Amino acid sequence: MSRGPPALYTGTMRRPPSSSDDAVPKRRARPVTPEWLFRAAAHYLGRYASSAENLRRVLQRKTARRVAEAEEGEAPGPDECRAMIEATLMRFHELKLLDDDAFAAARLSSLRRGGASLRKIEAKLSEKGVDRETIAKTLEADESTDRTAAFAHARRRRLGPHRLRDRAERRERDIAAMMRAGFGLGDARAAIDAEPGADPEDEG
């Protein structure tokens, strides 16, 4: 049985892409200006509470990305960028929107409610760039106790009296977990050995 001639392809032939087709136009570099830095800082502070040092780090990272996108000679130099960032921080200080004392106090209150020890709070504030003097002043003004925080931490992590089973077998592990969270041995034991619903201040 003979076969007919092969069918002819009638579609449009695609030409191989040229180097010009592959080229992606480079996005125009976005400028680093005081106005942009102010907007960036305002946007960040609208979403997160921040210390001055933490906001400085955020703006430094954002500025570094924009400088990296720019052509050589188009972006401001390191000294100019640094000066613009410091001027931005000063503006927010003047507007009372950047206050390390207020930030540290609010952060301490939030962490205490979550069952954080003073050691944990000190580390967290330091991570956010709060200076030692402000941290010390904030911790000194704290009227809550590690004992109360230890009970809150045990409840939140379901340790000790909040375990549904194997409480006795896991006692030593639970005490060790409390101490890793920054609590002293006495507070750790009190929280783990307490009866469900016990008042932390009644536990000696």
mmCIF file of C-alpha atoms in Angstrom, residues 27 35 39 50 104 106 115 141 160 174 190 194:
data_model
loop_
_atom_site.group_PDB
_atom_site.id
_atom_site.type_symbol
_atom_site.label_atom_id
_atom_site.label_comp_id
_atom_site.label_asym_id
_atom_site.label_seq_id
_atom_site.Cartn_x
_atom_site.Cartn_y
_atom_site.Cartn_z
ATOM 1 C CA ARG A 27 15.078 48.519 35.952
ATOM 2 C CA GLU A 35 12.096 61.881 51.437
ATOM 3 C CA ARG A 39 8.613 57.284 54.034
ATOM 4 C CA SER A 50 11.233 49.848 67.239
ATOM 5 C CA ALA A 104 11.795 49.138 76.247
ATOM 6 C CA ALA A 106 6.330 48.323 76.321
ATOM 7 C CA GLY A 115 6.101 34.531 80.750
ATOM 8 C CA ALA A 141 11.411 49.907 87.232
ATOM 9 C CA GLY A 160 4.669 20.805 85.214
ATOM 10 C CA ASP A 174 10.681 20.602 82.838
ATOM 11 C CA ALA A 190 8.049 26.431 92.297
ATOM 12 C CA ALA A 194 2.865 23.809 91.958
#
